[in-house]
Tab-separated table of C-alpha atoms in Angstrom:
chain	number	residue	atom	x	y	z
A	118	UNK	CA	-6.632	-41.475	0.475
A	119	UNK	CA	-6.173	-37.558	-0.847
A	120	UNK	CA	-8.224	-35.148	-2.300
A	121	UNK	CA	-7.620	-36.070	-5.946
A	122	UNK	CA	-9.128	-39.419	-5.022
A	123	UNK	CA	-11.987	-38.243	-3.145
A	124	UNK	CA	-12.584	-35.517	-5.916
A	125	UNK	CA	-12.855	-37.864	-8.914
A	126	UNK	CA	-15.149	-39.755	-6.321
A	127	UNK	CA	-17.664	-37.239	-6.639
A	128	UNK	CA	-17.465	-36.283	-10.142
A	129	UNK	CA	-17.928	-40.087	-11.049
A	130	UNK	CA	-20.898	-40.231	-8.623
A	131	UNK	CA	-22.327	-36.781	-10.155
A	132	UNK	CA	-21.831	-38.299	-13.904
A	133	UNK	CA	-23.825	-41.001	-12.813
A	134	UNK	CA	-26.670	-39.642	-10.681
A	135	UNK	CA	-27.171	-36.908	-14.339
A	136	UNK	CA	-26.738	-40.032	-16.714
A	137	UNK	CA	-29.536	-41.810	-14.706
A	138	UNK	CA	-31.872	-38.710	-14.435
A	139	UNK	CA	-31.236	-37.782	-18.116
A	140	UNK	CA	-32.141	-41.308	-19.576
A	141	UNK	CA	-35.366	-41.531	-16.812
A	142	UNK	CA	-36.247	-37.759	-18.663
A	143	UNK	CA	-35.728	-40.101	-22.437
A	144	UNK	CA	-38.215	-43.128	-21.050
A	145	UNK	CA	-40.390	-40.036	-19.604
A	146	UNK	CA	-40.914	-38.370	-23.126
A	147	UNK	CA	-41.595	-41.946	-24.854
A	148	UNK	CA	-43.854	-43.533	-21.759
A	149	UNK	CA	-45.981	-40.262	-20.664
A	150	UNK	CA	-49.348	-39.702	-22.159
A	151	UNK	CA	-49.839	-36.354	-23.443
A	152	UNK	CA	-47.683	-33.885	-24.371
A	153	UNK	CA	-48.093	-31.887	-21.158
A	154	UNK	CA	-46.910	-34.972	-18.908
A	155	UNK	CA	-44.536	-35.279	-21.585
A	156	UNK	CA	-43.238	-31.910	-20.557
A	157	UNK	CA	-42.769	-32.853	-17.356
A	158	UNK	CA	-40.280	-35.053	-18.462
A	159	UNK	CA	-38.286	-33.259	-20.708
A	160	UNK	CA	-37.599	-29.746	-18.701
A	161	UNK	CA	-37.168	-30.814	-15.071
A	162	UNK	CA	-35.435	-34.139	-14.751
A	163	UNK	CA	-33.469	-33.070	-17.143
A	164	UNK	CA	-32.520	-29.589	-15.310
A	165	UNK	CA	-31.268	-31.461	-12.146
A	166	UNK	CA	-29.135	-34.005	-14.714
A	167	UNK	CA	-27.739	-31.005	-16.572
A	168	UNK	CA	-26.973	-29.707	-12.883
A	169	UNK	CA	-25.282	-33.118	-11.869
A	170	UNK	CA	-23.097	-33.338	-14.976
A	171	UNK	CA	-22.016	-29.571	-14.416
A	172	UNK	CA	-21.399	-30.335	-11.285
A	173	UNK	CA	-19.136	-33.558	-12.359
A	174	UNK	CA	-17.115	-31.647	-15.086
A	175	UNK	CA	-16.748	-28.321	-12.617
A	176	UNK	CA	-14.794	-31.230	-9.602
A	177	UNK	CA	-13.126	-33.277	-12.518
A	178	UNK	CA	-11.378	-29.761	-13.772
A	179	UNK	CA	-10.670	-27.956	-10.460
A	180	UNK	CA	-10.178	-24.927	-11.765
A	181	UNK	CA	-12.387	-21.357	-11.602
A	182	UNK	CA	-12.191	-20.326	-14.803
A	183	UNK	CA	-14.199	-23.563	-15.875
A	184	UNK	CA	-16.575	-22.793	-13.238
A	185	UNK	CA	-17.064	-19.642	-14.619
A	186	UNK	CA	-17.667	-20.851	-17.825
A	187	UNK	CA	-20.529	-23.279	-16.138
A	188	UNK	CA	-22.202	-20.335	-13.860
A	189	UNK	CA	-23.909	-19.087	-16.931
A	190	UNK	CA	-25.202	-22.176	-18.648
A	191	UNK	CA	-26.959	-23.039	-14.661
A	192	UNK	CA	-28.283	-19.376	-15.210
A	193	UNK	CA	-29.544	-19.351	-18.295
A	194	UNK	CA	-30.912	-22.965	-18.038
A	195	UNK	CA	-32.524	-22.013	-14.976
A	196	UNK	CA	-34.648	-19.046	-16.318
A	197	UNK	CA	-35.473	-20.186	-19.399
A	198	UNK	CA	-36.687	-24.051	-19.042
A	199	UNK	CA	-39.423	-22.457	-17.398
A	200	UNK	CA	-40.418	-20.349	-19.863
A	201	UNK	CA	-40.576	-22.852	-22.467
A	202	UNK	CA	-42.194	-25.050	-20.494
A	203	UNK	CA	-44.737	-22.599	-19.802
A	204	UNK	CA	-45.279	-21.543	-23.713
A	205	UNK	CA	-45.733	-25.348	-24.467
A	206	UNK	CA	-48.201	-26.305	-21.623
A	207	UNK	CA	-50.488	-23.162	-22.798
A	208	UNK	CA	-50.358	-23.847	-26.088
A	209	UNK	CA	-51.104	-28.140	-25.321
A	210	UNK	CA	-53.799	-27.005	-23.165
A	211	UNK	CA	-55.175	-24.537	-25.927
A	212	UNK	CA	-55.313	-27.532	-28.526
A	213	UNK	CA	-56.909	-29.767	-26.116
A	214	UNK	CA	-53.440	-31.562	-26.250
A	215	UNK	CA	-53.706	-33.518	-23.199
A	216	UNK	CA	-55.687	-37.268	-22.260
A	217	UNK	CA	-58.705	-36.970	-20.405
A	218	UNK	CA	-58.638	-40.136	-19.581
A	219	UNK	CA	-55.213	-38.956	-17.552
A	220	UNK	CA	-56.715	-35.804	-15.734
A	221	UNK	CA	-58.048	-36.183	-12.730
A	222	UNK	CA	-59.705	-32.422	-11.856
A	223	UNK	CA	-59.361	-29.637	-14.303
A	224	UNK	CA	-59.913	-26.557	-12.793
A	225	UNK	CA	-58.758	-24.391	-16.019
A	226	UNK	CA	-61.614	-25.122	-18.497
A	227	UNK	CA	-64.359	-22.984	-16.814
A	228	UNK	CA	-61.891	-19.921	-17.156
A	229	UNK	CA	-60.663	-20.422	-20.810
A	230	UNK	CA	-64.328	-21.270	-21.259
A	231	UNK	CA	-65.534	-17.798	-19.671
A	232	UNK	CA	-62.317	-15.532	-21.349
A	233	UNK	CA	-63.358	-17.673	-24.695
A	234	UNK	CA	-67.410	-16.395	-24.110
A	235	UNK	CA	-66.098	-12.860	-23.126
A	236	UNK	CA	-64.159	-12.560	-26.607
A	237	UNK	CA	-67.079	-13.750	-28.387
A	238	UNK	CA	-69.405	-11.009	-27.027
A	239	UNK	CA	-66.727	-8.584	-27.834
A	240	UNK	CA	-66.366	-9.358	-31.173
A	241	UNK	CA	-63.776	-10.255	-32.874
A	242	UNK	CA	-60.134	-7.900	-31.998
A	243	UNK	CA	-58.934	-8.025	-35.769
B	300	UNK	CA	-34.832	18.809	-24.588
B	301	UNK	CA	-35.971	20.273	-21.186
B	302	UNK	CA	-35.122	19.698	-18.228
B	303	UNK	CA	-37.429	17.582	-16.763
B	304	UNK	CA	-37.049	14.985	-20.073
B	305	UNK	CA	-33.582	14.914	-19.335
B	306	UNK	CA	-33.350	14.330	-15.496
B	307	UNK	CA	-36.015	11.500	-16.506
B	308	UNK	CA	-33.756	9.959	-18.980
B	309	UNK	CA	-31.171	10.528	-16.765
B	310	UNK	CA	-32.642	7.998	-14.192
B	311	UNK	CA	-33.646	5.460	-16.566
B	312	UNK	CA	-29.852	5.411	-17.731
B	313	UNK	CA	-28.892	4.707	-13.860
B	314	UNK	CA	-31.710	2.039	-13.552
B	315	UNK	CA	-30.317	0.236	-16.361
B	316	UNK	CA	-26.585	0.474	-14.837
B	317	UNK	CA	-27.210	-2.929	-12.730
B	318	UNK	CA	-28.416	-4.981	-15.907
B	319	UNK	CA	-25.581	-2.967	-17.834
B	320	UNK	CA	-22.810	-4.021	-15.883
B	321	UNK	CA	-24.528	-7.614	-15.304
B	322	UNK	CA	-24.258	-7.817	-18.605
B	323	UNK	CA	-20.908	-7.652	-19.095
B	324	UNK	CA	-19.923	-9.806	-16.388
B	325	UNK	CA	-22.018	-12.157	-17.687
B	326	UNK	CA	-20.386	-11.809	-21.198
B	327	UNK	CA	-16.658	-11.862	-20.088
B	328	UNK	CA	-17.630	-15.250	-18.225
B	329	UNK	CA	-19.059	-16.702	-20.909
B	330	UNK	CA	-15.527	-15.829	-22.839
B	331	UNK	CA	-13.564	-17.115	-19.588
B	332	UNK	CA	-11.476	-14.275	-20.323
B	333	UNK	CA	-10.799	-10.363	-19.492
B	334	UNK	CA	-9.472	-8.358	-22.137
B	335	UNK	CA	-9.635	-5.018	-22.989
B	336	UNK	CA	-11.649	-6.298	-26.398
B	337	UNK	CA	-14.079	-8.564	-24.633
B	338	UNK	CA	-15.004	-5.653	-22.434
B	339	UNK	CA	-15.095	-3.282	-25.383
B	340	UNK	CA	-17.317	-5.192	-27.293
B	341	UNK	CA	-19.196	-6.212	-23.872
B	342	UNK	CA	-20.233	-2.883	-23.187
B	343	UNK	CA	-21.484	-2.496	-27.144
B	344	UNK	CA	-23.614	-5.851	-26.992
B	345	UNK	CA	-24.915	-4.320	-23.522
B	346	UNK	CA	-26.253	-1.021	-24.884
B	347	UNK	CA	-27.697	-3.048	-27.837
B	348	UNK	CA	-29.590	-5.350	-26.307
B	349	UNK	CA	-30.715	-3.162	-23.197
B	350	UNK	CA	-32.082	-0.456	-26.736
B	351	UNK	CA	-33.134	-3.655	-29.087
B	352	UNK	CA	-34.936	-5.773	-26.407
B	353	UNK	CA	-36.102	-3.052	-24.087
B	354	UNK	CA	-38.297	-4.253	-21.005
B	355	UNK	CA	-40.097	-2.229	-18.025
B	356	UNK	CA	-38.106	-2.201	-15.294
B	357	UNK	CA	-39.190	-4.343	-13.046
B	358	UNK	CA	-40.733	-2.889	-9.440
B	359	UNK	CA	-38.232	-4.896	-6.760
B	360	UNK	CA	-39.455	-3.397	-2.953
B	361	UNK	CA	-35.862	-3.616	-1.936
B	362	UNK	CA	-36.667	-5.346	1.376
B	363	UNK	CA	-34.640	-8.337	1.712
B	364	UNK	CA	-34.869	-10.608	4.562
B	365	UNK	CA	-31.544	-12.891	4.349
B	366	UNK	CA	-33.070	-15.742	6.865
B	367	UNK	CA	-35.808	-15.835	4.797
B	368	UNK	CA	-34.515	-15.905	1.424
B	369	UNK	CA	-32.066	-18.986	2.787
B	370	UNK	CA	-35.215	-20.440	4.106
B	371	UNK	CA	-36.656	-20.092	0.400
B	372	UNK	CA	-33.477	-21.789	-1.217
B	373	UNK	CA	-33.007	-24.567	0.929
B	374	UNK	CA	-36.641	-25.175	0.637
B	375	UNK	CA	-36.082	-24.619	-3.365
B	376	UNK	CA	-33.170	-26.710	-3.921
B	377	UNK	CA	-34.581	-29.826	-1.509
B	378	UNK	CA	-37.987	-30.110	-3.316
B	379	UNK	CA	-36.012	-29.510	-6.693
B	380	UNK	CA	-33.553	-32.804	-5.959
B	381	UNK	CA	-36.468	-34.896	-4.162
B	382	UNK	CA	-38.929	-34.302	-7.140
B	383	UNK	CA	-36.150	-34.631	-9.772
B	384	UNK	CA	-35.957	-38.535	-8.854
B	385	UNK	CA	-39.453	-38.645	-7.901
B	386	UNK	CA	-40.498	-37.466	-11.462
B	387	UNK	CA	-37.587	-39.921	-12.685
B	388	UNK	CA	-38.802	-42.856	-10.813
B	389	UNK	CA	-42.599	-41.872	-11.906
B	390	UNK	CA	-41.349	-42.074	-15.886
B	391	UNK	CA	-39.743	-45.710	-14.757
B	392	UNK	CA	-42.474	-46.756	-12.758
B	393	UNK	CA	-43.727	-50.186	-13.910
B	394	UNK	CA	-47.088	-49.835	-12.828
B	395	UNK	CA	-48.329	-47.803	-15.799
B	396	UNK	CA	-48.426	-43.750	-16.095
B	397	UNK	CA	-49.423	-40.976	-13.846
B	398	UNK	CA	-53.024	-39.146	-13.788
B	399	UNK	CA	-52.901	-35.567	-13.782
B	400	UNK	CA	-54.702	-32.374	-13.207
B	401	UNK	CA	-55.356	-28.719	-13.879
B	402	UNK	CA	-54.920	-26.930	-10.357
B	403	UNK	CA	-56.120	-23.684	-9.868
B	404	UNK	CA	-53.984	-21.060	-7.032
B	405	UNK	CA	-55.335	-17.980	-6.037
B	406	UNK	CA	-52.088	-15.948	-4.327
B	407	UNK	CA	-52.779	-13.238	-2.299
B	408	UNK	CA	-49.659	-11.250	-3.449
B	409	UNK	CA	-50.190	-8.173	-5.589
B	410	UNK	CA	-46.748	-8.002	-7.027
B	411	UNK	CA	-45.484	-9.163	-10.723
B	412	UNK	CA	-42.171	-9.798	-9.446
B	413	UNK	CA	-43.626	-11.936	-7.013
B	414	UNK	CA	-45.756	-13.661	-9.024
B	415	UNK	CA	-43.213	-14.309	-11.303
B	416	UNK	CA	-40.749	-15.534	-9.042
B	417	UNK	CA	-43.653	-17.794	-7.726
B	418	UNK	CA	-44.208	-19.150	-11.442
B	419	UNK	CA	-40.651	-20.036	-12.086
B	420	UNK	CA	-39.828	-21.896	-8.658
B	421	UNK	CA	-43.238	-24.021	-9.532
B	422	UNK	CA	-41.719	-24.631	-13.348
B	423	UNK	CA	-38.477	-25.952	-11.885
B	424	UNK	CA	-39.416	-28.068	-9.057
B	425	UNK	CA	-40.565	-31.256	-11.142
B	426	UNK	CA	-43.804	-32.325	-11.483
B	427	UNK	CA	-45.828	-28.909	-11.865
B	428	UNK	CA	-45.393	-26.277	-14.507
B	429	UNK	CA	-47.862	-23.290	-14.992
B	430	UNK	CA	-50.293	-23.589	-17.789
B	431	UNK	CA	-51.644	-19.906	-17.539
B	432	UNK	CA	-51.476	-16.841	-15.656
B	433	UNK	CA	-54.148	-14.502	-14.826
B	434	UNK	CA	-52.176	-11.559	-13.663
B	435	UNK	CA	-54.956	-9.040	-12.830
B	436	UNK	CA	-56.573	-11.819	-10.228
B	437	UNK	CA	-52.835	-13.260	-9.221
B	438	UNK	CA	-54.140	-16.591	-10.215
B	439	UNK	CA	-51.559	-19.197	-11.321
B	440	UNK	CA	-53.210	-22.276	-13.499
B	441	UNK	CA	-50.845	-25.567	-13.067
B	442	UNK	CA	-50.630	-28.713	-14.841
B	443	UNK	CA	-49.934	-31.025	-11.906
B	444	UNK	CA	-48.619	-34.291	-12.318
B	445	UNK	CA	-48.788	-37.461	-10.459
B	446	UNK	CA	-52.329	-36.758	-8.671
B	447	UNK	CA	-53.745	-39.598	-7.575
B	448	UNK	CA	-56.644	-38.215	-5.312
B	449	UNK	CA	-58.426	-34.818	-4.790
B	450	UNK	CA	-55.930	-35.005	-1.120
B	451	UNK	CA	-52.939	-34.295	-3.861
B	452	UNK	CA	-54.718	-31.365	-5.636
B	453	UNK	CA	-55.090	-29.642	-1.811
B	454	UNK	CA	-51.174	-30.485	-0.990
B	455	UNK	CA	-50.186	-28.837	-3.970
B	456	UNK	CA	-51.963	-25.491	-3.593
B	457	UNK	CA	-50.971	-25.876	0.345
B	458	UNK	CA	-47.613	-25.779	-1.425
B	459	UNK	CA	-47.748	-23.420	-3.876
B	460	UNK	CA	-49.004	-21.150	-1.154
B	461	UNK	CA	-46.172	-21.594	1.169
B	462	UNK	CA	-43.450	-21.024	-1.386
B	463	UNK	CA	-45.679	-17.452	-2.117
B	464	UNK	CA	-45.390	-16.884	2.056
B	465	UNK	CA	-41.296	-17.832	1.858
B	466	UNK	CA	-41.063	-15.455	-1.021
B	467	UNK	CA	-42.990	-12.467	0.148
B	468	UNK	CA	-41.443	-13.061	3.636
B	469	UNK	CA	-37.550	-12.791	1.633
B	470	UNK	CA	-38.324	-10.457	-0.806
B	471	UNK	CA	-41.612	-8.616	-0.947
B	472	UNK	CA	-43.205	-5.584	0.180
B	473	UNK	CA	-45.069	-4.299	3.516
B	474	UNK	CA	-48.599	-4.592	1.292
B	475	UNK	CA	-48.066	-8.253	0.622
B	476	UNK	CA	-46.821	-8.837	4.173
B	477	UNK	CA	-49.938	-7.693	5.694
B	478	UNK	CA	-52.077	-9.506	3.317
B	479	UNK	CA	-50.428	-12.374	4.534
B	480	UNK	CA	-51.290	-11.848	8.140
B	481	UNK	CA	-54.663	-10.952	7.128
């Protein structure tokens, strides 16, 4: 057995571990009940199956300037998944578009509640 | 322009030199390529975007302790695999969908950079993702998912607090260190 062998190995495993965590993120999206949950699915299985695939096409090619090419999309993914995620989930929360039915404590309506009461007092900023 | 106004201009140009030349590394890898064009233009796309999209620079204490940062990644990339299929197996999960909840962390850590770096290790470890910040009281707000009991709520901020410990430890300053021994 040589490397090649043992090489495509692991690329075929990596394809398949993203494929799987990739299509779990699609049944996530359709199956999860708000859009918060939702976002659960869509940003971070889906991080670790972009990882996975990367990983696959960076042992299938074997060479650095391809992994080069890759370090930047992990990077970039990486810092800005969160930030959408985070943009999202405010603005779902700010809607009130999430189940209740689903939440178990919420421990983040007394302070929009308070910030909202605050504002009020103040007047409006416009 | 006096003097002072210049020296401080000065030093603003040489705090910018690491994001400057990051840059450009980043750019010539993205062209899998060095030429003397892709550096050329590079450097031009630098200055703009450095001028266009200008940011504070950010306050970094410049301590770095290398077993803990390893300590932080390998605690990083485990819970980032483990909740990957966890989350994965949750959206397959026969049984019917997961309960959620609103989970408010007070951290003790009077840093942005801190904070920030607390934020985006919660975003990317599956199954949490911060639904507002309160930066003045270094409060993080998180949409948890997958809590079945009020015992999940108190593992998560038990969490979120250690990863705030393995940060400061790595990377933060001698104020946050002794309000974590305090």
């Amino acid at each position: 057995m040589n490397l090649d062998a043992i090489l495509d190995g692991a690329a075929l495993i990596c394809l398949a571990l993203g494929a799987f965590l990739s299509m779990a993120a699609g049944v996530g999206l359709l199956r999860f009940p708000d859009a918060l949950s939702r976002m659960h699915a869509a940003t971070k299985p889906q991080i670790m199956g972009l990882f996975f695939v990367l990983a696959a096409i960076a042992l299938d090619q074997r060479s650095w300037v391809t992994v080069l090419i890759l370090i930047p999309v992990v990077v970039l993914q990486t810092l800005t998944a969160p930030i959408s995620a985070h943009m999202i989930g405010r603005a779902a929360y700010r809607t009130h578009n999430f189940s209740d039915e689903h939440t178990l404590v919420d421990e983040l309506g007394p302070a929009v509640d308070k910030a909202t009461r605050e504002q009020r007092r103040r007047g409006p900023e416009r | 322009m006096s003097p002072a106004e210049h020296g401080f201009i000065r030093r603003l140009r040489l705090r910018q030199l690491p994001v400057m030349i990051g840059l450009v590394v980043f750019w010539l890898m993205l062209w899998g390529d060095v030429t003397a064009l892709n550096v050329v233009v590079g450097v031009v796309l630098a200055i703009i975007v450095t001028r266009v999209f200008y940011l504070p620079p950010v306050d970094i204490s410049g301590r770095v302790n290398p077993w803990w940062l390893l300590r932080y990644l390998g605690y990083f990339l485990r819970e980032l695999v483990i909740a990957s299929f966890q989350v994965a197996f949750l959206a397959l999960d026969p049984r019917g969908v997961p309960h959620s909840s609103f989970v408010r962390v007070k951290l003790r850590t009077k840093s942005d950079f801190i904070l920030t770096m607390v934020g985006m290790t919660i975003s990317l470890i599956p199954g949490s993702l911060v639904a507002e910040v309160d930066r003045y009281q270094s409060t993080l707000y998180l949409h948890v998912l997958n809590t079945r009991t009020l015992k999940d709520v108190e593992a998560m901020r038990r969490e979120v607090r250690w990863i705030e410990e393995l940060l400061i430890r790595a990377v933060g300053d001698r104020n946050d260190l002794r309000r974590l021994g305090a």
